[in-house]
């Protein structure tokens, strides 16, 4: 299923001058096929302003008063504009203009959420005046008509402006949510202690079989357990979320397994070796207590975008993070998790653990980072490569869905924690706030962007159910403390070259559990946190992003200049994977084009668990002061065709994976790694992995560059320091810089 595009084929608009009988018949027939565009005028008697008036008898309000005998007239100069406040975010499908003799030959129509930042939805340089019914697409609260060339020597003059909405003209209707019995859609399975065990296991097996190798499919699933005790084997495949619905992980006790196996992807040249976990992406286990059968281990053989979050593993003597033999694996996350016994990382190349509690840890390859984690190994770099920060300076855990004692659904929003270690829940009830699901718009595939934005304008939060959402406009989060939570890797695809999500420069917004898939029309940015030039302090209540992923290509052709742009101050990133596809469909140097994964312009922004891969210029570009990163994993683009196609200039070969801008005076990072695998052209060279200003306030700790299999060269780790990684010396470590 997909969200219907915003469109309106025809709507009747009766304005001064009328329409002929033949025209009416044709329009009526077309209207029957396009009932989505309403006939009511949502601009009628709404507040209107203008750049000028010819005289007091021709005010802006006369163009929206419904009287075809009154009009607005402007001064006799260019440009001029007329603006209407529609009262709330409206999904516009048609604009009707009834010009007086003084018409606009060149004009444009724009929409805005705040009467400041405008989006053009129509423009012409060949206007002929008269009555124009323009079928348009866009969503916004404010509509503005700007004339840039007059058709006569007079000004611009409109008898009437009529605006039509896709839902019939009354504004999108946001359906209420029953918190006791919410409709979570067909892709969510909710189990209770009364669910027959065989029925539950059959459903789990069905999803596991469907999603086992379904790397770029359109199916999305969430399997949820109400508080109680269960027996189940949960073998997680692609695009599947397994989560408990308790306030504590220990409220849902699952005897069995919640596991990810490396058993489907060929490794190396041997077709019988299926132990490769490097493409075990896009799945999650959250908020569950798991007790394995006596003596059995747990396996979580994953790479990117597969968090093990807010979990309690009780019985297993160990949890293995690879196939247990010779299989490759390439990175993952433990967060807010308690593992009673030992973590064995095996061949995992890198891993990030935050605010967790382990019985012990065994293993290291290139980059293992621990912040605020008890039971972590001692600090040691590079052999073993353990980076350990005793306390997490400031973090908020991911919001989650739960069912209370009365059977009502809520979303729990954990409180901000400072200088923390260990989990938020294992030493008493977690601090935070509960929000009834009655205050959420539960979004299902097929919902319009207009309805989504109307819900946000009404102060509602959003819960996206599993599915694919094609967007014809941007989802705009303008209110402080709004929660936007996805289940089952709900996937947003902007089809028209706009951002998928924008967040105003406000306090405390939480974006969580979402995958943004770039569309075929290039988006300048896919996720924007704060408009350009944001200056407000949010230190006491920062916006945070949790398990937010971006994909450019792989499932289909996708293009975006910047995947995530952070303009607000104090933002927290909690496990992000920004990925320009290196395999799948729609992949190629000139196909899935993408310059930057992350651009940070705000100050005091913190990233925990930052994965950014394969972008074509600086993969991370950090322009703000006071930034901090705890764990960074990167691969340069594999598909560089030649050195001339990949150069940042000034004699530098390639682009650094992580660039701190020259004007930055304070920045710090711990446990950062960058790798190359220039497979189409092994002669490609990257001058360095990290490029930073040489100033005392910019400090990096525990850095590594790797030439994977010696395929390609990284000349230096940071700036001109650290040595060359190539076929002769495939890993280069640097303990600190400067």
JSON list of C-alpha atoms in Angstrom, two decimals, residues 119-211:
[
{"chain": "A", "resi": 119, "resn": "UNK", "atom": "CA", "xyz": [7.27, 26.76, -1.30]},
{"chain": "A", "resi": 120, "resn": "UNK", "atom": "CA", "xyz": [6.33, 27.47, -4.89]},
{"chain": "A", "resi": 121, "resn": "UNK", "atom": "CA", "xyz": [3.50, 25.31, -6.30]},
{"chain": "A", "resi": 122, "resn": "UNK", "atom": "CA", "xyz": [2.78, 27.23, -9.52]},
{"chain": "A", "resi": 123, "resn": "UNK", "atom": "CA", "xyz": [4.41, 29.80, -11.79]},
{"chain": "A", "resi": 124, "resn": "UNK", "atom": "CA", "xyz": [3.70, 31.27, -15.22]},
{"chain": "A", "resi": 125, "resn": "UNK", "atom": "CA", "xyz": [5.05, 33.99, -17.47]},
{"chain": "A", "resi": 126, "resn": "UNK", "atom": "CA", "xyz": [2.20, 33.76, -19.98]},
{"chain": "A", "resi": 127, "resn": "UNK", "atom": "CA", "xyz": [-0.88, 34.56, -17.93]},
{"chain": "A", "resi": 128, "resn": "UNK", "atom": "CA", "xyz": [-3.89, 35.81, -19.92]},
{"chain": "A", "resi": 129, "resn": "UNK", "atom": "CA", "xyz": [-6.15, 37.07, -17.12]},
{"chain": "A", "resi": 130, "resn": "UNK", "atom": "CA", "xyz": [-9.84, 36.23, -16.91]},
{"chain": "A", "resi": 131, "resn": "UNK", "atom": "CA", "xyz": [-10.88, 33.27, -14.77]},
{"chain": "A", "resi": 132, "resn": "UNK", "atom": "CA", "xyz": [-8.24, 30.64, -14.06]},
{"chain": "A", "resi": 133, "resn": "UNK", "atom": "CA", "xyz": [-8.87, 27.35, -12.24]},
{"chain": "A", "resi": 134, "resn": "UNK", "atom": "CA", "xyz": [-5.42, 25.92, -11.52]},
{"chain": "A", "resi": 135, "resn": "UNK", "atom": "CA", "xyz": [-5.06, 22.29, -10.41]},
{"chain": "A", "resi": 136, "resn": "UNK", "atom": "CA", "xyz": [-2.18, 22.35, -7.94]},
{"chain": "A", "resi": 137, "resn": "UNK", "atom": "CA", "xyz": [-0.56, 20.20, -5.29]},
{"chain": "A", "resi": 138, "resn": "UNK", "atom": "CA", "xyz": [0.75, 21.32, -1.92]},
{"chain": "A", "resi": 139, "resn": "UNK", "atom": "CA", "xyz": [0.10, 21.71, 1.79]},
{"chain": "A", "resi": 140, "resn": "UNK", "atom": "CA", "xyz": [0.35, 24.80, 3.94]},
{"chain": "A", "resi": 141, "resn": "UNK", "atom": "CA", "xyz": [-1.47, 27.29, 6.12]},
{"chain": "A", "resi": 142, "resn": "UNK", "atom": "CA", "xyz": [-0.65, 30.44, 4.16]},
{"chain": "A", "resi": 143, "resn": "UNK", "atom": "CA", "xyz": [-1.16, 30.95, 0.42]},
{"chain": "A", "resi": 144, "resn": "UNK", "atom": "CA", "xyz": [0.44, 33.82, -1.46]},
{"chain": "A", "resi": 145, "resn": "UNK", "atom": "CA", "xyz": [0.02, 35.03, -5.04]},
{"chain": "A", "resi": 146, "resn": "UNK", "atom": "CA", "xyz": [3.00, 37.12, -6.17]},
{"chain": "A", "resi": 147, "resn": "UNK", "atom": "CA", "xyz": [2.86, 39.07, -9.40]},
{"chain": "A", "resi": 148, "resn": "UNK", "atom": "CA", "xyz": [6.17, 39.80, -11.07]},
{"chain": "A", "resi": 149, "resn": "UNK", "atom": "CA", "xyz": [4.98, 41.26, -14.40]},
{"chain": "A", "resi": 150, "resn": "UNK", "atom": "CA", "xyz": [1.71, 43.18, -14.94]},
{"chain": "A", "resi": 151, "resn": "UNK", "atom": "CA", "xyz": [-0.42, 42.57, -17.99]},
{"chain": "A", "resi": 152, "resn": "UNK", "atom": "CA", "xyz": [-1.39, 46.25, -18.22]},
{"chain": "A", "resi": 153, "resn": "UNK", "atom": "CA", "xyz": [-0.07, 49.62, -17.11]},
{"chain": "A", "resi": 154, "resn": "UNK", "atom": "CA", "xyz": [-2.20, 49.38, -13.97]},
{"chain": "A", "resi": 155, "resn": "UNK", "atom": "CA", "xyz": [-1.54, 47.21, -10.95]},
{"chain": "A", "resi": 156, "resn": "UNK", "atom": "CA", "xyz": [-2.79, 43.71, -10.12]},
{"chain": "A", "resi": 157, "resn": "UNK", "atom": "CA", "xyz": [-6.49, 43.31, -9.42]},
{"chain": "A", "resi": 158, "resn": "UNK", "atom": "CA", "xyz": [-8.43, 40.21, -8.31]},
{"chain": "A", "resi": 159, "resn": "UNK", "atom": "CA", "xyz": [-12.19, 39.97, -7.91]},
{"chain": "A", "resi": 160, "resn": "UNK", "atom": "CA", "xyz": [-11.91, 36.68, -6.05]},
{"chain": "A", "resi": 161, "resn": "UNK", "atom": "CA", "xyz": [-9.42, 34.07, -4.92]},
{"chain": "A", "resi": 162, "resn": "UNK", "atom": "CA", "xyz": [-10.81, 30.61, -4.15]},
{"chain": "A", "resi": 163, "resn": "UNK", "atom": "CA", "xyz": [-8.81, 27.77, -2.61]},
{"chain": "A", "resi": 164, "resn": "UNK", "atom": "CA", "xyz": [-9.99, 24.17, -2.65]},
{"chain": "A", "resi": 165, "resn": "UNK", "atom": "CA", "xyz": [-8.83, 21.28, -0.48]},
{"chain": "A", "resi": 166, "resn": "UNK", "atom": "CA", "xyz": [-8.64, 17.60, -1.29]},
{"chain": "A", "resi": 167, "resn": "UNK", "atom": "CA", "xyz": [-11.08, 16.52, 1.43]},
{"chain": "A", "resi": 168, "resn": "UNK", "atom": "CA", "xyz": [-14.06, 18.62, 0.51]},
{"chain": "A", "resi": 169, "resn": "UNK", "atom": "CA", "xyz": [-12.96, 21.93, 1.88]},
{"chain": "A", "resi": 170, "resn": "UNK", "atom": "CA", "xyz": [-13.41, 21.69, 5.63]},
{"chain": "A", "resi": 171, "resn": "UNK", "atom": "CA", "xyz": [-9.79, 20.85, 6.33]},
{"chain": "A", "resi": 172, "resn": "UNK", "atom": "CA", "xyz": [-8.41, 17.33, 6.82]},
{"chain": "A", "resi": 173, "resn": "UNK", "atom": "CA", "xyz": [-10.32, 15.23, 9.33]},
{"chain": "A", "resi": 174, "resn": "UNK", "atom": "CA", "xyz": [-7.96, 13.64, 11.85]},
{"chain": "A", "resi": 175, "resn": "UNK", "atom": "CA", "xyz": [-9.54, 10.43, 13.14]},
{"chain": "A", "resi": 176, "resn": "UNK", "atom": "CA", "xyz": [-9.55, 9.93, 16.90]},
{"chain": "A", "resi": 177, "resn": "UNK", "atom": "CA", "xyz": [-7.58, 7.14, 18.57]},
{"chain": "A", "resi": 178, "resn": "UNK", "atom": "CA", "xyz": [-9.15, 4.81, 21.12]},
{"chain": "A", "resi": 179, "resn": "UNK", "atom": "CA", "xyz": [-6.30, 4.14, 23.58]},
{"chain": "A", "resi": 180, "resn": "UNK", "atom": "CA", "xyz": [-7.98, 0.94, 24.79]},
{"chain": "A", "resi": 181, "resn": "UNK", "atom": "CA", "xyz": [-8.38, -0.54, 21.33]},
{"chain": "A", "resi": 182, "resn": "UNK", "atom": "CA", "xyz": [-6.25, 1.32, 18.77]},
{"chain": "A", "resi": 183, "resn": "UNK", "atom": "CA", "xyz": [-6.22, 0.27, 15.14]},
{"chain": "A", "resi": 184, "resn": "UNK", "atom": "CA", "xyz": [-2.53, -0.45, 14.54]},
{"chain": "A", "resi": 185, "resn": "UNK", "atom": "CA", "xyz": [-3.15, -1.80, 11.06]},
{"chain": "A", "resi": 186, "resn": "UNK", "atom": "CA", "xyz": [-2.70, -5.22, 9.48]},
{"chain": "A", "resi": 187, "resn": "UNK", "atom": "CA", "xyz": [1.10, -5.32, 9.83]},
{"chain": "A", "resi": 188, "resn": "UNK", "atom": "CA", "xyz": [1.14, -5.29, 13.64]},
{"chain": "A", "resi": 189, "resn": "UNK", "atom": "CA", "xyz": [0.61, -8.50, 15.63]},
{"chain": "A", "resi": 190, "resn": "UNK", "atom": "CA", "xyz": [-0.18, -8.01, 19.31]},
{"chain": "A", "resi": 191, "resn": "UNK", "atom": "CA", "xyz": [0.13, -11.09, 21.52]},
{"chain": "A", "resi": 192, "resn": "UNK", "atom": "CA", "xyz": [-1.33, -11.45, 25.00]},
{"chain": "A", "resi": 193, "resn": "UNK", "atom": "CA", "xyz": [-0.97, -14.23, 27.58]},
{"chain": "A", "resi": 194, "resn": "UNK", "atom": "CA", "xyz": [-4.26, -15.63, 26.25]},
{"chain": "A", "resi": 195, "resn": "UNK", "atom": "CA", "xyz": [-2.90, -16.02, 22.70]},
{"chain": "A", "resi": 196, "resn": "UNK", "atom": "CA", "xyz": [-2.49, -19.75, 21.92]},
{"chain": "A", "resi": 197, "resn": "UNK", "atom": "CA", "xyz": [1.21, -20.51, 21.83]},
{"chain": "A", "resi": 198, "resn": "UNK", "atom": "CA", "xyz": [0.92, -22.37, 18.52]},
{"chain": "A", "resi": 199, "resn": "UNK", "atom": "CA", "xyz": [-0.89, -19.44, 16.88]},
{"chain": "A", "resi": 200, "resn": "UNK", "atom": "CA", "xyz": [1.77, -17.03, 18.07]},
{"chain": "A", "resi": 201, "resn": "UNK", "atom": "CA", "xyz": [4.66, -19.22, 16.90]},
{"chain": "A", "resi": 202, "resn": "UNK", "atom": "CA", "xyz": [3.01, -19.84, 13.53]},
{"chain": "A", "resi": 203, "resn": "UNK", "atom": "CA", "xyz": [2.70, -16.09, 12.97]},
{"chain": "A", "resi": 204, "resn": "UNK", "atom": "CA", "xyz": [6.33, -15.53, 13.99]},
{"chain": "A", "resi": 205, "resn": "UNK", "atom": "CA", "xyz": [7.48, -18.31, 11.65]},
{"chain": "A", "resi": 206, "resn": "UNK", "atom": "CA", "xyz": [5.41, -16.92, 8.79]},
{"chain": "A", "resi": 207, "resn": "UNK", "atom": "CA", "xyz": [6.98, -13.46, 9.11]},
{"chain": "A", "resi": 208, "resn": "UNK", "atom": "CA", "xyz": [10.47, -14.91, 9.56]},
{"chain": "A", "resi": 209, "resn": "UNK", "atom": "CA", "xyz": [10.18, -16.98, 6.38]},
{"chain": "A", "resi": 210, "resn": "UNK", "atom": "CA", "xyz": [8.88, -14.04, 4.37]},
{"chain": "A", "resi": 211, "resn": "UNK", "atom": "CA", "xyz": [11.55, -11.63, 5.60]}
]
